[in-house]
Amino acid sequence: MPLEPDEPARIAELKGYGVLDTPNEAEFDAIVREAAAALGVPIALISLIDENRQWFKARVGLEPQETPRSISFCTHAIRGPDVFVVNDAKADPRFSENPLVTGDPNIRFYAGAPLRTSTGKRIGTLCVIDRMARPQLTEEDIARLTLLADKTMEALERRRQRRNAADAA
């Protein structure tokens, strides 16, 4: 999949948060637990997309801390402004042969809300995943996922401000 023209600026903005490869933090862990419970799914992730991988700042229901960007659903989700939904990955030609579908964690359903910075860059997603195909999300579910993505960005902004204040001290 070719990269977007603003990819270098998107990566720079992501790195400006200083969050990649940091330990778990309760605020982000709470958001993924809330997303999983609200949408009734076994897996929820805060996924940040750098040059080569999707790295999970928080996760519930999934062991790996990261997966290659080349096979990530979230790479597709950050291309658009709205929630990206795959109701049945096995039936979707974009994903039917994906190792995340054909093997562990056996993704069938995916919904990812882009994490948008104040400048509009989409640096990752808040996503929910199920091992079973699902019907189309309701407007209420999409609104809930979008709200939780906004909550994630607010937490990332607060985290960056605290880090910048500490660096300046």
PDB file of N, CA, C and O in Angstrom, residues 72-125:
ATOM      1  N   SER A  72      -1.246  -4.529   9.122  1.00  0.00           N
ATOM      2  CA  SER A  72      -2.168  -3.926  10.087  1.00  0.00           C
ATOM      3  C   SER A  72      -3.448  -3.418   9.428  1.00  0.00           C
ATOM      4  O   SER A  72      -3.426  -2.844   8.347  1.00  0.00           O
ATOM      5  N   PHE A  73      -4.542  -3.639  10.090  1.00  0.00           N
ATOM      6  CA  PHE A  73      -5.824  -3.061   9.688  1.00  0.00           C
ATOM      7  C   PHE A  73      -5.785  -1.555   9.933  1.00  0.00           C
ATOM      8  O   PHE A  73      -6.393  -0.789   9.191  1.00  0.00           O
ATOM      9  N   CYS A  74      -5.091  -1.145  10.985  1.00  0.00           N
ATOM     10  CA  CYS A  74      -5.063   0.262  11.377  1.00  0.00           C
ATOM     11  C   CYS A  74      -4.429   1.152  10.304  1.00  0.00           C
ATOM     12  O   CYS A  74      -4.788   2.318  10.188  1.00  0.00           O
ATOM     13  N   THR A  75      -3.512   0.605   9.502  1.00  0.00           N
ATOM     14  CA  THR A  75      -2.935   1.375   8.401  1.00  0.00           C
ATOM     15  C   THR A  75      -4.040   1.822   7.441  1.00  0.00           C
ATOM     16  O   THR A  75      -3.990   2.934   6.917  1.00  0.00           O
ATOM     17  N   HIS A  76      -5.037   0.973   7.235  1.00  0.00           N
ATOM     18  CA  HIS A  76      -6.177   1.338   6.392  1.00  0.00           C
ATOM     19  C   HIS A  76      -7.032   2.391   7.105  1.00  0.00           C
ATOM     20  O   HIS A  76      -7.512   3.331   6.475  1.00  0.00           O
ATOM     21  N   ALA A  77      -7.222   2.199   8.409  1.00  0.00           N
ATOM     22  CA  ALA A  77      -8.102   3.085   9.174  1.00  0.00           C
ATOM     23  C   ALA A  77      -7.588   4.524   9.223  1.00  0.00           C
ATOM     24  O   ALA A  77      -8.390   5.459   9.222  1.00  0.00           O
ATOM     25  N   ILE A  78      -6.267   4.726   9.255  1.00  0.00           N
ATOM     26  CA  ILE A  78      -5.747   6.095   9.356  1.00  0.00           C
ATOM     27  C   ILE A  78      -5.806   6.834   8.022  1.00  0.00           C
ATOM     28  O   ILE A  78      -5.525   8.029   7.965  1.00  0.00           O
ATOM     29  N   ARG A  79      -6.188   6.165   6.966  1.00  0.00           N
ATOM     30  CA  ARG A  79      -6.288   6.813   5.655  1.00  0.00           C
ATOM     31  C   ARG A  79      -7.557   7.652   5.518  1.00  0.00           C
ATOM     32  O   ARG A  79      -7.648   8.484   4.628  1.00  0.00           O
ATOM     33  N   GLY A  80      -8.536   7.391   6.355  1.00  0.00           N
ATOM     34  CA  GLY A  80      -9.798   8.116   6.243  1.00  0.00           C
ATOM     35  C   GLY A  80     -10.138   8.837   7.531  1.00  0.00           C
ATOM     36  O   GLY A  80      -9.570   8.556   8.581  1.00  0.00           O
ATOM     37  N   PRO A  81     -11.085   9.770   7.449  1.00  0.00           N
ATOM     38  CA  PRO A  81     -11.426  10.581   8.621  1.00  0.00           C
ATOM     39  C   PRO A  81     -12.401   9.911   9.585  1.00  0.00           C
ATOM     40  O   PRO A  81     -12.547  10.348  10.718  1.00  0.00           O
ATOM     41  N   ASP A  82     -13.070   8.849   9.127  1.00  0.00           N
ATOM     42  CA  ASP A  82     -14.138   8.254   9.924  1.00  0.00           C
ATOM     43  C   ASP A  82     -13.753   6.874  10.431  1.00  0.00           C
ATOM     44  O   ASP A  82     -12.711   6.331  10.068  1.00  0.00           O
ATOM     45  N   VAL A  83     -14.627   6.295  11.232  1.00  0.00           N
ATOM     46  CA  VAL A  83     -14.415   4.941  11.741  1.00  0.00           C
ATOM     47  C   VAL A  83     -14.369   3.986  10.546  1.00  0.00           C
ATOM     48  O   VAL A  83     -15.220   4.028   9.660  1.00  0.00           O
ATOM     49  N   PHE A  84     -13.334   3.152  10.526  1.00  0.00           N
ATOM     50  CA  PHE A  84     -13.128   2.154   9.472  1.00  0.00           C
ATOM     51  C   PHE A  84     -13.609   0.819  10.005  1.00  0.00           C
ATOM     52  O   PHE A  84     -13.165   0.384  11.073  1.00  0.00           O
ATOM     53  N   VAL A  85     -14.520   0.180   9.283  1.00  0.00           N
ATOM     54  CA  VAL A  85     -15.132  -1.056   9.772  1.00  0.00           C
ATOM     55  C   VAL A  85     -14.943  -2.169   8.747  1.00  0.00           C
ATOM     56  O   VAL A  85     -15.152  -1.971   7.547  1.00  0.00           O
ATOM     57  N   VAL A  86     -14.543  -3.336   9.242  1.00  0.00           N
ATOM     58  CA  VAL A  86     -14.504  -4.564   8.448  1.00  0.00           C
ATOM     59  C   VAL A  86     -15.402  -5.552   9.193  1.00  0.00           C
ATOM     60  O   VAL A  86     -15.049  -6.017  10.273  1.00  0.00           O
ATOM     61  N   ASN A  87     -16.573  -5.833   8.623  1.00  0.00           N
ATOM     62  CA  ASN A  87     -17.550  -6.689   9.308  1.00  0.00           C
ATOM     63  C   ASN A  87     -17.139  -8.148   9.325  1.00  0.00           C
ATOM     64  O   ASN A  87     -17.417  -8.854  10.291  1.00  0.00           O
ATOM     65  N   ASP A  88     -16.494  -8.621   8.234  1.00  0.00           N
ATOM     66  CA  ASP A  88     -16.049 -10.013   8.164  1.00  0.00           C
ATOM     67  C   ASP A  88     -14.752 -10.053   7.353  1.00  0.00           C
ATOM     68  O   ASP A  88     -14.779 -10.050   6.123  1.00  0.00           O
ATOM     69  N   ALA A  89     -13.637 -10.085   8.049  1.00  0.00           N
ATOM     70  CA  ALA A  89     -12.325 -10.026   7.392  1.00  0.00           C
ATOM     71  C   ALA A  89     -12.093 -11.222   6.466  1.00  0.00           C
ATOM     72  O   ALA A  89     -11.404 -11.080   5.458  1.00  0.00           O
ATOM     73  N   LYS A  90     -12.660 -12.378   6.784  1.00  0.00           N
ATOM     74  CA  LYS A  90     -12.468 -13.551   5.914  1.00  0.00           C
ATOM     75  C   LYS A  90     -13.152 -13.364   4.564  1.00  0.00           C
ATOM     76  O   LYS A  90     -12.738 -13.955   3.574  1.00  0.00           O
ATOM     77  N   ALA A  91     -14.199 -12.557   4.531  1.00  0.00           N
ATOM     78  CA  ALA A  91     -14.943 -12.319   3.290  1.00  0.00           C
ATOM     79  C   ALA A  91     -14.461 -11.061   2.563  1.00  0.00           C
ATOM     80  O   ALA A  91     -14.940 -10.774   1.479  1.00  0.00           O
ATOM     81  N   ASP A  92     -13.532 -10.335   3.156  1.00  0.00           N
ATOM     82  CA  ASP A  92     -13.038  -9.080   2.571  1.00  0.00           C
ATOM     83  C   ASP A  92     -11.734  -9.370   1.829  1.00  0.00           C
ATOM     84  O   ASP A  92     -10.753  -9.796   2.445  1.00  0.00           O
ATOM     85  N   PRO A  93     -11.689  -9.145   0.507  1.00  0.00           N
ATOM     86  CA  PRO A  93     -10.485  -9.484  -0.260  1.00  0.00           C
ATOM     87  C   PRO A  93      -9.224  -8.744   0.203  1.00  0.00           C
ATOM     88  O   PRO A  93      -8.123  -9.236   0.021  1.00  0.00           O
ATOM     89  N   ARG A  94      -9.379  -7.600   0.860  1.00  0.00           N
ATOM     90  CA  ARG A  94      -8.210  -6.870   1.371  1.00  0.00           C
ATOM     91  C   ARG A  94      -7.559  -7.602   2.535  1.00  0.00           C
ATOM     92  O   ARG A  94      -6.370  -7.415   2.805  1.00  0.00           O
ATOM     93  N   PHE A  95      -8.320  -8.422   3.249  1.00  0.00           N
ATOM     94  CA  PHE A  95      -7.823  -9.007   4.497  1.00  0.00           C
ATOM     95  C   PHE A  95      -7.919 -10.531   4.573  1.00  0.00           C
ATOM     96  O   PHE A  95      -7.380 -11.118   5.512  1.00  0.00           O
ATOM     97  N   SER A  96      -8.577 -11.178   3.631  1.00  0.00           N
ATOM     98  CA  SER A  96      -8.864 -12.615   3.765  1.00  0.00           C
ATOM     99  C   SER A  96      -7.607 -13.476   3.895  1.00  0.00           C
ATOM    100  O   SER A  96      -7.645 -14.513   4.549  1.00  0.00           O
ATOM    101  N   GLU A  97      -6.488 -13.034   3.315  1.00  0.00           N
ATOM    102  CA  GLU A  97      -5.236 -13.797   3.407  1.00  0.00           C
ATOM    103  C   GLU A  97      -4.278 -13.237   4.453  1.00  0.00           C
ATOM    104  O   GLU A  97      -3.144 -13.704   4.586  1.00  0.00           O
ATOM    105  N   ASN A  98      -4.703 -12.222   5.183  1.00  0.00           N
ATOM    106  CA  ASN A  98      -3.860 -11.574   6.184  1.00  0.00           C
ATOM    107  C   ASN A  98      -3.544 -12.567   7.310  1.00  0.00           C
ATOM    108  O   ASN A  98      -4.440 -13.256   7.801  1.00  0.00           O
ATOM    109  N   PRO A  99      -2.269 -12.668   7.732  1.00  0.00           N
ATOM    110  CA  PRO A  99      -1.929 -13.619   8.808  1.00  0.00           C
ATOM    111  C   PRO A  99      -2.636 -13.339  10.137  1.00  0.00           C
ATOM    112  O   PRO A  99      -2.775 -14.241  10.954  1.00  0.00           O
ATOM    113  N   LEU A 100      -3.110 -12.101  10.349  1.00  0.00           N
ATOM    114  CA  LEU A 100      -3.869 -11.798  11.569  1.00  0.00           C
ATOM    115  C   LEU A 100      -5.304 -12.341  11.474  1.00  0.00           C
ATOM    116  O   LEU A 100      -6.002 -12.414  12.483  1.00  0.00           O
ATOM    117  N   VAL A 101      -5.697 -12.704  10.256  1.00  0.00           N
ATOM    118  CA  VAL A 101      -7.023 -13.287  10.016  1.00  0.00           C
ATOM    119  C   VAL A 101      -6.922 -14.808   9.934  1.00  0.00           C
ATOM    120  O   VAL A 101      -7.705 -15.528  10.550  1.00  0.00           O
ATOM    121  N   THR A 102      -5.913 -15.294   9.201  1.00  0.00           N
ATOM    122  CA  THR A 102      -5.767 -16.732   8.995  1.00  0.00           C
ATOM    123  C   THR A 102      -5.139 -17.441  10.194  1.00  0.00           C
ATOM    124  O   THR A 102      -5.241 -18.658  10.315  1.00  0.00           O
ATOM    125  N   GLY A 103      -4.493 -16.687  11.072  1.00  0.00           N
ATOM    126  CA  GLY A 103      -3.875 -17.235  12.279  1.00  0.00           C
ATOM    127  C   GLY A 103      -4.210 -16.361  13.471  1.00  0.00           C
ATOM    128  O   GLY A 103      -5.081 -15.490  13.400  1.00  0.00           O
ATOM    129  N   ASP A 104      -3.499 -16.573  14.559  1.00  0.00           N
ATOM    130  CA  ASP A 104      -3.732 -15.829  15.789  1.00  0.00           C
ATOM    131  C   ASP A 104      -3.532 -14.338  15.532  1.00  0.00           C
ATOM    132  O   ASP A 104      -2.550 -13.976  14.892  1.00  0.00           O
ATOM    133  N   PRO A 105      -4.421 -13.467  15.925  1.00  0.00           N
ATOM    134  CA  PRO A 105      -5.569 -13.623  16.823  1.00  0.00           C
ATOM    135  C   PRO A 105      -6.898 -13.936  16.131  1.00  0.00           C
ATOM    136  O   PRO A 105      -7.949 -13.796  16.746  1.00  0.00           O
ATOM    137  N   ASN A 106      -6.844 -14.361  14.853  1.00  0.00           N
ATOM    138  CA  ASN A 106      -8.052 -14.778  14.131  1.00  0.00           C
ATOM    139  C   ASN A 106      -9.094 -13.666  14.025  1.00  0.00           C
ATOM    140  O   ASN A 106     -10.261 -13.843  14.368  1.00  0.00           O
ATOM    141  N   ILE A 107      -8.650 -12.520  13.554  1.00  0.00           N
ATOM    142  CA  ILE A 107      -9.543 -11.361  13.415  1.00  0.00           C
ATOM    143  C   ILE A 107     -10.622 -11.660  12.371  1.00  0.00           C
ATOM    144  O   ILE A 107     -10.327 -12.106  11.278  1.00  0.00           O
ATOM    145  N   ARG A 108     -11.859 -11.397  12.760  1.00  0.00           N
ATOM    146  CA  ARG A 108     -12.973 -11.456  11.803  1.00  0.00           C
ATOM    147  C   ARG A 108     -13.617 -10.082  11.688  1.00  0.00           C
ATOM    148  O   ARG A 108     -13.987  -9.659  10.602  1.00  0.00           O
ATOM    149  N   PHE A 109     -13.791  -9.397  12.832  1.00  0.00           N
ATOM    150  CA  PHE A 109     -14.416  -8.073  12.851  1.00  0.00           C
ATOM    151  C   PHE A 109     -13.400  -7.053  13.350  1.00  0.00           C
ATOM    152  O   PHE A 109     -12.649  -7.324  14.290  1.00  0.00           O
ATOM    153  N   TYR A 110     -13.384  -5.885  12.708  1.00  0.00           N
ATOM    154  CA  TYR A 110     -12.487  -4.798  13.110  1.00  0.00           C
ATOM    155  C   TYR A 110     -13.232  -3.476  12.944  1.00  0.00           C
ATOM    156  O   TYR A 110     -13.896  -3.259  11.924  1.00  0.00           O
ATOM    157  N   ALA A 111     -13.085  -2.605  13.925  1.00  0.00           N
ATOM    158  CA  ALA A 111     -13.557  -1.218  13.800  1.00  0.00           C
ATOM    159  C   ALA A 111     -12.510  -0.329  14.447  1.00  0.00           C
ATOM    160  O   ALA A 111     -12.136  -0.547  15.602  1.00  0.00           O
ATOM    161  N   GLY A 112     -12.012   0.644  13.695  1.00  0.00           N
ATOM    162  CA  GLY A 112     -10.978   1.535  14.201  1.00  0.00           C
ATOM    163  C   GLY A 112     -11.334   2.992  13.976  1.00  0.00           C
ATOM    164  O   GLY A 112     -11.674   3.392  12.853  1.00  0.00           O
ATOM    165  N   ALA A 113     -11.287   3.766  15.041  1.00  0.00           N
ATOM    166  CA  ALA A 113     -11.506   5.215  14.960  1.00  0.00           C
ATOM    167  C   ALA A 113     -10.143   5.892  14.926  1.00  0.00           C
ATOM    168  O   ALA A 113      -9.308   5.656  15.815  1.00  0.00           O
ATOM    169  N   PRO A 114      -9.888   6.725  13.918  1.00  0.00           N
ATOM    170  CA  PRO A 114      -8.577   7.385  13.828  1.00  0.00           C
ATOM    171  C   PRO A 114      -8.316   8.291  15.035  1.00  0.00           C
ATOM    172  O   PRO A 114      -9.227   8.937  15.552  1.00  0.00           O
ATOM    173  N   LEU A 115      -7.056   8.296  15.464  1.00  0.00           N
ATOM    174  CA  LEU A 115      -6.594   9.229  16.496  1.00  0.00           C
ATOM    175  C   LEU A 115      -6.048  10.444  15.751  1.00  0.00           C
ATOM    176  O   LEU A 115      -5.008  10.367  15.103  1.00  0.00           O
ATOM    177  N   ARG A 116      -6.790  11.560  15.817  1.00  0.00           N
ATOM    178  CA  ARG A 116      -6.438  12.766  15.071  1.00  0.00           C
ATOM    179  C   ARG A 116      -5.809  13.803  15.978  1.00  0.00           C
ATOM    180  O   ARG A 116      -6.379  14.153  17.010  1.00  0.00           O
ATOM    181  N   THR A 117      -4.663  14.328  15.549  1.00  0.00           N
ATOM    182  CA  THR A 117      -4.001  15.390  16.292  1.00  0.00           C
ATOM    183  C   THR A 117      -4.707  16.716  16.018  1.00  0.00           C
ATOM    184  O   THR A 117      -5.565  16.805  15.130  1.00  0.00           O
ATOM    185  N   SER A 118      -4.308  17.758  16.728  1.00  0.00           N
ATOM    186  CA  SER A 118      -4.922  19.076  16.533  1.00  0.00           C
ATOM    187  C   SER A 118      -4.680  19.613  15.124  1.00  0.00           C
ATOM    188  O   SER A 118      -5.421  20.457  14.648  1.00  0.00           O
ATOM    189  N   THR A 119      -3.653  19.120  14.441  1.00  0.00           N
ATOM    190  CA  THR A 119      -3.381  19.554  13.066  1.00  0.00           C
ATOM    191  C   THR A 119      -4.037  18.635  12.029  1.00  0.00           C
ATOM    192  O   THR A 119      -3.847  18.818  10.836  1.00  0.00           O
ATOM    193  N   GLY A 120      -4.781  17.639  12.508  1.00  0.00           N
ATOM    194  CA  GLY A 120      -5.498  16.758  11.601  1.00  0.00           C
ATOM    195  C   GLY A 120      -4.747  15.505  11.182  1.00  0.00           C
ATOM    196  O   GLY A 120      -5.271  14.698  10.421  1.00  0.00           O
ATOM    197  N   LYS A 121      -3.522  15.323  11.662  1.00  0.00           N
ATOM    198  CA  LYS A 121      -2.763  14.114  11.324  1.00  0.00           C
ATOM    199  C   LYS A 121      -3.383  12.932  12.067  1.00  0.00           C
ATOM    200  O   LYS A 121      -3.716  13.018  13.245  1.00  0.00           O
ATOM    201  N   ARG A 122      -3.496  11.816  11.375  1.00  0.00           N
ATOM    202  CA  ARG A 122      -4.030  10.591  11.975  1.00  0.00           C
ATOM    203  C   ARG A 122      -2.845   9.692  12.324  1.00  0.00           C
ATOM    204  O   ARG A 122      -2.209   9.121  11.442  1.00  0.00           O
ATOM    205  N   ILE A 123      -2.560   9.599  13.638  1.00  0.00           N
ATOM    206  CA  ILE A 123      -1.336   8.930  14.102  1.00  0.00           C
ATOM    207  C   ILE A 123      -1.565   7.481  14.522  1.00  0.00           C
ATOM    208  O   ILE A 123      -0.618   6.761  14.791  1.00  0.00           O
ATOM    209  N   GLY A 124      -2.800   7.075  14.581  1.00  0.00           N
ATOM    210  CA  GLY A 124      -3.115   5.712  14.996  1.00  0.00           C
ATOM    211  C   GLY A 124      -4.612   5.559  15.130  1.00  0.00           C
ATOM    212  O   GLY A 124      -5.376   6.345  14.563  1.00  0.00           O
ATOM    213  N   THR A 125      -5.018   4.549  15.890  1.00  0.00           N
ATOM    214  CA  THR A 125      -6.442   4.294  16.083  1.00  0.00           C
ATOM    215  C   THR A 125      -6.730   3.819  17.500  1.00  0.00           C
ATOM    216  O   THR A 125      -5.856   3.303  18.196  1.00  0.00           O
TER     217      THR A 125
END
